[in-house]
Short mmCIF file of C-alpha atoms in Angstrom, two decimals:
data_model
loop_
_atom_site.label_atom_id
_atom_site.label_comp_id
_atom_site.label_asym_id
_atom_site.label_seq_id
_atom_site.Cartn_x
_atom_site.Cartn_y
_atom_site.Cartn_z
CA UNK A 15 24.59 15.55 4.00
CA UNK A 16 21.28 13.76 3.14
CA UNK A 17 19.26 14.48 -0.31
CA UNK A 18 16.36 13.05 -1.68
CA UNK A 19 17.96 11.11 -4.55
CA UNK A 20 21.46 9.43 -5.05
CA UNK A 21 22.11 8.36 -8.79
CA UNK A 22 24.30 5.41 -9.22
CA UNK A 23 24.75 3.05 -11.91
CA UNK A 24 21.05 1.69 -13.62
CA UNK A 25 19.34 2.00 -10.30
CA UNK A 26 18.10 5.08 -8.61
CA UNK A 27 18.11 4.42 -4.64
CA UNK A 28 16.83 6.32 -2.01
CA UNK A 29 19.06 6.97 0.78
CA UNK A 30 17.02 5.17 3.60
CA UNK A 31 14.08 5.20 2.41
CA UNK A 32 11.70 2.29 0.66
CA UNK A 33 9.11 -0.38 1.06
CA UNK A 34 9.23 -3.89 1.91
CA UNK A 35 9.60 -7.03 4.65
CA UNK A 36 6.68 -7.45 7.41
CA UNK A 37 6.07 -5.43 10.78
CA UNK A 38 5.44 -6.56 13.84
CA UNK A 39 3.44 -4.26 16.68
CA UNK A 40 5.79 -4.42 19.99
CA UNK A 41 2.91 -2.90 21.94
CA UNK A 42 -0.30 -1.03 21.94
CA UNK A 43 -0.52 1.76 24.60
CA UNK A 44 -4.42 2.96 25.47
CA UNK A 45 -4.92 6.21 26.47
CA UNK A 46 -1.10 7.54 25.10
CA UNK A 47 -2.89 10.56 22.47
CA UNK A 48 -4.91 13.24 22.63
CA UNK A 49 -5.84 15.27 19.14
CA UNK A 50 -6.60 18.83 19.08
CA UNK A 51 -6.79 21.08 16.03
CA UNK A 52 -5.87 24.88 15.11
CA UNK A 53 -5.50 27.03 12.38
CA UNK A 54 -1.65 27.89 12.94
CA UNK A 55 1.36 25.39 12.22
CA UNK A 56 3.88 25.10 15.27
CA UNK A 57 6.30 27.80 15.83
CA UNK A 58 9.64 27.45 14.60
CA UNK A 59 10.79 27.28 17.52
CA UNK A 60 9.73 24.10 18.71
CA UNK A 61 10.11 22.09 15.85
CA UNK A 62 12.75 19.35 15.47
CA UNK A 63 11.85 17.75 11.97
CA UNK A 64 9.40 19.80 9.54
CA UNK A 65 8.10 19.79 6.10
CA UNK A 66 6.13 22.89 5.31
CA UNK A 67 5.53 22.88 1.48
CA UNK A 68 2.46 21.74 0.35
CA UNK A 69 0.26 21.21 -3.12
CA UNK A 70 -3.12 23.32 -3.90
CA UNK A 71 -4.33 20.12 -5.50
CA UNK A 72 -2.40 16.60 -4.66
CA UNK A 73 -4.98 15.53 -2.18
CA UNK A 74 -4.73 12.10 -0.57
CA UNK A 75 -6.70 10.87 2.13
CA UNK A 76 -6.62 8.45 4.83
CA UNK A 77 -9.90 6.39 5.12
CA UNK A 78 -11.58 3.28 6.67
CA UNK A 79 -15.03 3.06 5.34
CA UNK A 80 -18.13 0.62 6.22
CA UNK A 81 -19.78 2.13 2.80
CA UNK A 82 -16.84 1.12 0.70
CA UNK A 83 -17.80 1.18 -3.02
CA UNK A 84 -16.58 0.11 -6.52
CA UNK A 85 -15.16 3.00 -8.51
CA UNK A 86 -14.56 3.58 -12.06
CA UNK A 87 -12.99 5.98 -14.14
CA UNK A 88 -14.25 7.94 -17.38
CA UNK A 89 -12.18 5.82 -20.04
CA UNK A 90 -9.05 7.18 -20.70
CA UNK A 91 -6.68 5.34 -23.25
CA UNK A 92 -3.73 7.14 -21.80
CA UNK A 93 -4.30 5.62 -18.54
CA UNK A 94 -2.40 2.47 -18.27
CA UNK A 95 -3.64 1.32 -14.86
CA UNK A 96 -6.32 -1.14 -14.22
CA UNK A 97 -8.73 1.49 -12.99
CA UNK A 98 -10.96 1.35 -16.39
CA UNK A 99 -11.84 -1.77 -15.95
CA UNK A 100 -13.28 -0.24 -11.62
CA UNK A 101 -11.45 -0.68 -8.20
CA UNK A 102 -12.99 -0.87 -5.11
CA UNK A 103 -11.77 2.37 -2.67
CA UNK A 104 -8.90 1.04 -0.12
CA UNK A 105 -8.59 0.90 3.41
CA UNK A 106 -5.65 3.54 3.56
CA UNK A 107 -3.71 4.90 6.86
CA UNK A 108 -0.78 7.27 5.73
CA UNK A 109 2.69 8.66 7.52
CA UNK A 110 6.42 9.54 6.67
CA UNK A 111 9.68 8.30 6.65
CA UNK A 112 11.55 10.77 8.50
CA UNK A 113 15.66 11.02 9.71
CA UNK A 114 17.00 12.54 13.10
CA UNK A 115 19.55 15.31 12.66
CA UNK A 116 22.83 15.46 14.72
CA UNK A 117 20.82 15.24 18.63
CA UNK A 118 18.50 12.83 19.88
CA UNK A 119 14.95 14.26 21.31
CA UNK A 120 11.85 13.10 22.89
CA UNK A 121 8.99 12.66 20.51
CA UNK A 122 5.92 15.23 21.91
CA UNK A 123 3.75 15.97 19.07
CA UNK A 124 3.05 14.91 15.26
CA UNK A 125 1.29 18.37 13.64
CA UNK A 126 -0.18 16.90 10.11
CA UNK A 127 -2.29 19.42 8.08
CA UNK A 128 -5.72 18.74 6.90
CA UNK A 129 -6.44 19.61 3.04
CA UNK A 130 -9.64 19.88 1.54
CA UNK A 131 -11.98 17.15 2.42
CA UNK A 132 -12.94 16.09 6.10
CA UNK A 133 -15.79 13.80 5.05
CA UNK A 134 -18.65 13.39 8.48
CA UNK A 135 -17.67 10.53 9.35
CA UNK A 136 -14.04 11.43 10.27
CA UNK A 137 -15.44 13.77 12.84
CA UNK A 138 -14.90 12.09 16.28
CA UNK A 139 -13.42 9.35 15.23
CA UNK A 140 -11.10 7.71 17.05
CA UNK A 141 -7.27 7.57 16.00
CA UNK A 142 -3.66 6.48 16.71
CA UNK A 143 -0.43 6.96 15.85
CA UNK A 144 1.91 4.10 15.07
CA UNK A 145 5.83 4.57 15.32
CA UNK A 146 8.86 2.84 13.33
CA UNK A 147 12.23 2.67 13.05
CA UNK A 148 13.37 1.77 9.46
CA UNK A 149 16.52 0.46 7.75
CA UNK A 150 17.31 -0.92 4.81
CA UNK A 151 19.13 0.29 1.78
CA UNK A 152 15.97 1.44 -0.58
CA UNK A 153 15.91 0.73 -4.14
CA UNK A 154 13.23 2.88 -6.84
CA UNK A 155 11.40 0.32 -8.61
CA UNK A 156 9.79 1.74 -11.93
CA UNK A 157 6.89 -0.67 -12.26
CA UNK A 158 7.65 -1.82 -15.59
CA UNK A 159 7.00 1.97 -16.74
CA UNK A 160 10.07 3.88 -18.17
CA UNK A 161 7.85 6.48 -20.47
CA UNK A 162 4.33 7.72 -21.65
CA UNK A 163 1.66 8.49 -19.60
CA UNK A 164 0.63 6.16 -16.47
CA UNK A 165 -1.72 7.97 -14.26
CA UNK A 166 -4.60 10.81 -15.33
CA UNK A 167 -2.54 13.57 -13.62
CA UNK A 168 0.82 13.88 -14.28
CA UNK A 169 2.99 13.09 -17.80
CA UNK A 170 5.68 11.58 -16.05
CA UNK A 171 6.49 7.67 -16.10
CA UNK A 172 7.78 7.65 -12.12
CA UNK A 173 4.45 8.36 -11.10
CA UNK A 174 3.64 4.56 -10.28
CA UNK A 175 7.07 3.72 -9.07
CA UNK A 176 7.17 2.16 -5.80
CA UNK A 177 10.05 1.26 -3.30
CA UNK A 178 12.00 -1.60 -2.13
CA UNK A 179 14.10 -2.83 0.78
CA UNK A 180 13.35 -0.72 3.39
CA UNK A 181 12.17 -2.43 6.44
CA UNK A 182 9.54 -1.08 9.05
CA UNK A 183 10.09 -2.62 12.95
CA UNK A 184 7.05 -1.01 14.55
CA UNK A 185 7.90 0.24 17.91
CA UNK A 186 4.51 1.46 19.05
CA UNK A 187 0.76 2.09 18.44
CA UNK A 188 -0.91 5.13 20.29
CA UNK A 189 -4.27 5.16 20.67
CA UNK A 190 -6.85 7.07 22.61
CA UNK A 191 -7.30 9.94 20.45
CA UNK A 192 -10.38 11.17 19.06
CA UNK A 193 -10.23 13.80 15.47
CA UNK A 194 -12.23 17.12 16.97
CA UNK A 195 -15.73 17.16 15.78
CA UNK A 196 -15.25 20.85 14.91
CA UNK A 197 -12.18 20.27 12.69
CA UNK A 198 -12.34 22.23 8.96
CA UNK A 199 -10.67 21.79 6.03
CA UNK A 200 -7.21 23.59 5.61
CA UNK A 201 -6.88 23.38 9.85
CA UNK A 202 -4.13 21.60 11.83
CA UNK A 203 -4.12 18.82 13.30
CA UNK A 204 -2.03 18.15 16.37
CA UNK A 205 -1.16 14.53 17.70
CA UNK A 206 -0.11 14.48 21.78
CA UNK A 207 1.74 12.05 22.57
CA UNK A 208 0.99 11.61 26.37
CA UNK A 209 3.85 11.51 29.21
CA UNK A 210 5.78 8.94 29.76
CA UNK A 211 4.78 7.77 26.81
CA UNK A 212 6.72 10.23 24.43
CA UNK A 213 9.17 7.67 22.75
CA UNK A 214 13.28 8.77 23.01
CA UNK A 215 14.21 9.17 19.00
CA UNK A 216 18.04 8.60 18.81
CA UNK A 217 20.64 11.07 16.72
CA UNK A 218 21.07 10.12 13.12
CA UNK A 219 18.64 7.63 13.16
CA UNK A 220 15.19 6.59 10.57
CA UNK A 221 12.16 6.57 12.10
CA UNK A 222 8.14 6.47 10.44
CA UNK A 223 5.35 7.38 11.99
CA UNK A 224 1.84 6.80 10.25
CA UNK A 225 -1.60 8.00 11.71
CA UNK A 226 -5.09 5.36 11.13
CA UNK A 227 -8.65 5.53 12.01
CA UNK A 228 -9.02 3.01 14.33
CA UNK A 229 -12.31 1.15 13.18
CA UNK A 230 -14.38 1.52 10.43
CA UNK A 231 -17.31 4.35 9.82
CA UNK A 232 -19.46 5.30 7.45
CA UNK A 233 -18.08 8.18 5.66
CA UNK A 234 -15.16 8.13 7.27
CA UNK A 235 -12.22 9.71 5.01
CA UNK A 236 -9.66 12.74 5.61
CA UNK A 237 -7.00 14.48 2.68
CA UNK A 238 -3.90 15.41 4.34
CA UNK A 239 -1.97 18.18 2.43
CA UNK A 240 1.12 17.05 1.12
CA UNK A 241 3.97 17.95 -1.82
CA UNK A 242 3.48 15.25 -4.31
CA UNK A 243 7.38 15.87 -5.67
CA UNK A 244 8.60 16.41 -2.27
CA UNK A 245 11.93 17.83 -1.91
CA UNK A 246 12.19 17.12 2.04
CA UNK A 247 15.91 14.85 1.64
CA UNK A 248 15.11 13.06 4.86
CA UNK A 249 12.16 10.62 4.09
CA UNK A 250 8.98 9.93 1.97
CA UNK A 251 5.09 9.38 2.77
CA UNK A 252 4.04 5.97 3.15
CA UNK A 253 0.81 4.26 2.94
CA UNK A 254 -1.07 0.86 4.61
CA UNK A 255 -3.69 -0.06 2.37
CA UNK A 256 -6.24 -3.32 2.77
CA UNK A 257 -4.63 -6.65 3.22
CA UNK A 258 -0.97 -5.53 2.05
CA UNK A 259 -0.95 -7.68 -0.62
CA UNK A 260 2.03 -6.53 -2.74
CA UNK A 261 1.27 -6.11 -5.25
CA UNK A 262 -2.36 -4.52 -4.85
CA UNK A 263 -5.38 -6.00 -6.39
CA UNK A 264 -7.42 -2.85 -7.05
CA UNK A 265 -10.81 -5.09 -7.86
CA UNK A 266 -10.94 -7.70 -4.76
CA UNK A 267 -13.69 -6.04 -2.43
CA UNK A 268 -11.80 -8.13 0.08
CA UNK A 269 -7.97 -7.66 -0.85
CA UNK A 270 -8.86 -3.33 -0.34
CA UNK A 271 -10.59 -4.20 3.14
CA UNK A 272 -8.22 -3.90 6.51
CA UNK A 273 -7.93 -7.39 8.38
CA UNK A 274 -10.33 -7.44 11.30
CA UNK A 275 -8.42 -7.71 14.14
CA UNK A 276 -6.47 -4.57 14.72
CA UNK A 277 -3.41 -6.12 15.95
CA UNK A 278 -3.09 -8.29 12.23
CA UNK A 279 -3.82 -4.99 10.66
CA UNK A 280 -1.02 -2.70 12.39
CA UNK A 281 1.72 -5.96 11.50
CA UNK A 282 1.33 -5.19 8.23
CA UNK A 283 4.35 -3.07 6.89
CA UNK A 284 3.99 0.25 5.42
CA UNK A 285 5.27 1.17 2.09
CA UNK A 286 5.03 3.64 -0.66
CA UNK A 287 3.28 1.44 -3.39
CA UNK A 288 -0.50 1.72 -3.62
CA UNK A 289 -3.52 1.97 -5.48
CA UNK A 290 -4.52 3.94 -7.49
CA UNK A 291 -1.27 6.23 -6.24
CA UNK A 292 1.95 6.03 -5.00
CA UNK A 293 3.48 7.54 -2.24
CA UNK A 294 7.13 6.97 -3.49
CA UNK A 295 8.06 11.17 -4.14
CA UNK A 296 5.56 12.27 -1.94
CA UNK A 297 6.13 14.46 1.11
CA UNK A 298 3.14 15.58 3.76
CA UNK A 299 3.08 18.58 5.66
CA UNK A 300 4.39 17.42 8.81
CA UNK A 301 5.69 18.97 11.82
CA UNK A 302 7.65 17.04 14.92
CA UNK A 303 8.51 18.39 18.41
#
């Protein structure tokens, strides 16, 4: 039976689940998505793989801005991060790790729910979904951080852990789909993937999907709703952010910008370490069929 956490000797690893080695996109299928919106979750009945618990706060958004700007932070001596001294806001797409039960099924539909912000420029943008399958025998790294206070929102020391030694083989990128112009805050948002392009996922297996805006907008941001101690014992969210560098450096303008080319950006290899959060016990609302 899977669970979130195995304890064993001065490590804490994560069964299947982590960040780590490079990615390389197999293929790029056009016209493979459509994306519609609602204000209902899929029925039970129809889902596979689901995660329904979600945070009234917790948001975290993925973005790819032309108007990125340098942040800072009201001073906070608490704060141990480098975001006193500013960061410039990240290129970000965003996903989960995710584990097939006991039968095999064909991949239909990603349902993701929105949270509270849906800035303008996300509306009509266009989107994919990218696809892995991931091994690797994960390892919880604590950052150098085993107590006090690390970020502005929690008391606990894991909150800038990050993983290791998982590894991401991309299998595909869908693309063609466009975020509704009418979508609201709080809505659904449902990811088609197009016949015969639904990909076979087999029994037992890992797998990671993560959904990007395909080229940069002004404006262009969306908070998914998520369970920042997630409790879902088959997988994690993960995060792409800028150049990949690992680790981050939160004040290079350049290091927080995507590469150009898209097909450089989706070969860089997911993970749960970012800036300034961490995707390492975080779960989204996520729904497969």
């Amino acid at each position: 039976m899977l669970t979130k956490y195995l304890k064993t000797g001065l490590c804490t690893l994560l069964l299947g689940l982590s960040s780590g080695a490079e990615s390389v996109a197999q293929k790029i299928i056009s016209n493979a998505l459509t994306v519609t919106s609602s204000t209902t979750a899929p029925p039970g009945t129809s889902v596979r793989i689901g995660q329904p618990a979600g945070d009234a706060g917790g948001a975290t958004s993925i973005r790819f801005k032309k108007n990125k700007k340098l942040k800072t932070e009201k001073p906070d001596e608490r704060d141990r991060t480098p975001r006193q001294m500013g960061y410039y806001e990240r290129d970000r797409d965003l996903g989960q790790t995710f584990t097939v039960g006991e039968e095999g099924f064909y991949l239909r539909r990603i349902t993701l729910k929105v949270n509270k912000a849906v800035l303008p420029g996300a509306l009509g943008a266009p989107v994919s979904i990218q696809l892995f399958e991931v091994t690797g025998t994960p390892v919880i790294h604590d950052n150098g951080t085993t107590s006090g206070r690390v970020v502005d929102w929690t008391d606990d020391p894991r909150a800038d852990d990050y993983l290791t030694g998982e590894t991401y083989r991309s299998l595909a990128v869908f693309s063609g789909g466009r975020i509704p112009a009418g979508l609201q805050p709080q809505e659904y948002l449902h990811f088609q993937l197009l016949a015969p392009h639904s990909p076979y996922l087999e029994a037992h297996k890992q797998y990671a999907f993560l959904v990007l805006f395909d080229e940069a907008r002004p404006d262009q941001g969306l908070s998914l709703a998520n369970n920042y101690w997630g409790k879902y014992p088959g997988g994690h969210a993960i995060r792409r952010e800028g150049k990949g560098t690992f680790p981050p450096k939160p004040n290079d303008q350049n290091d927080s910008s995507f590469p150009a080319s898209f097909s450089r950006r989706v070969a860089i290899s997911p993970g749960s370490l970012g800036f300034p959060d961490v995707d390492t016990w975080r779960d989204f609302v996520f729904f497969l069929e």
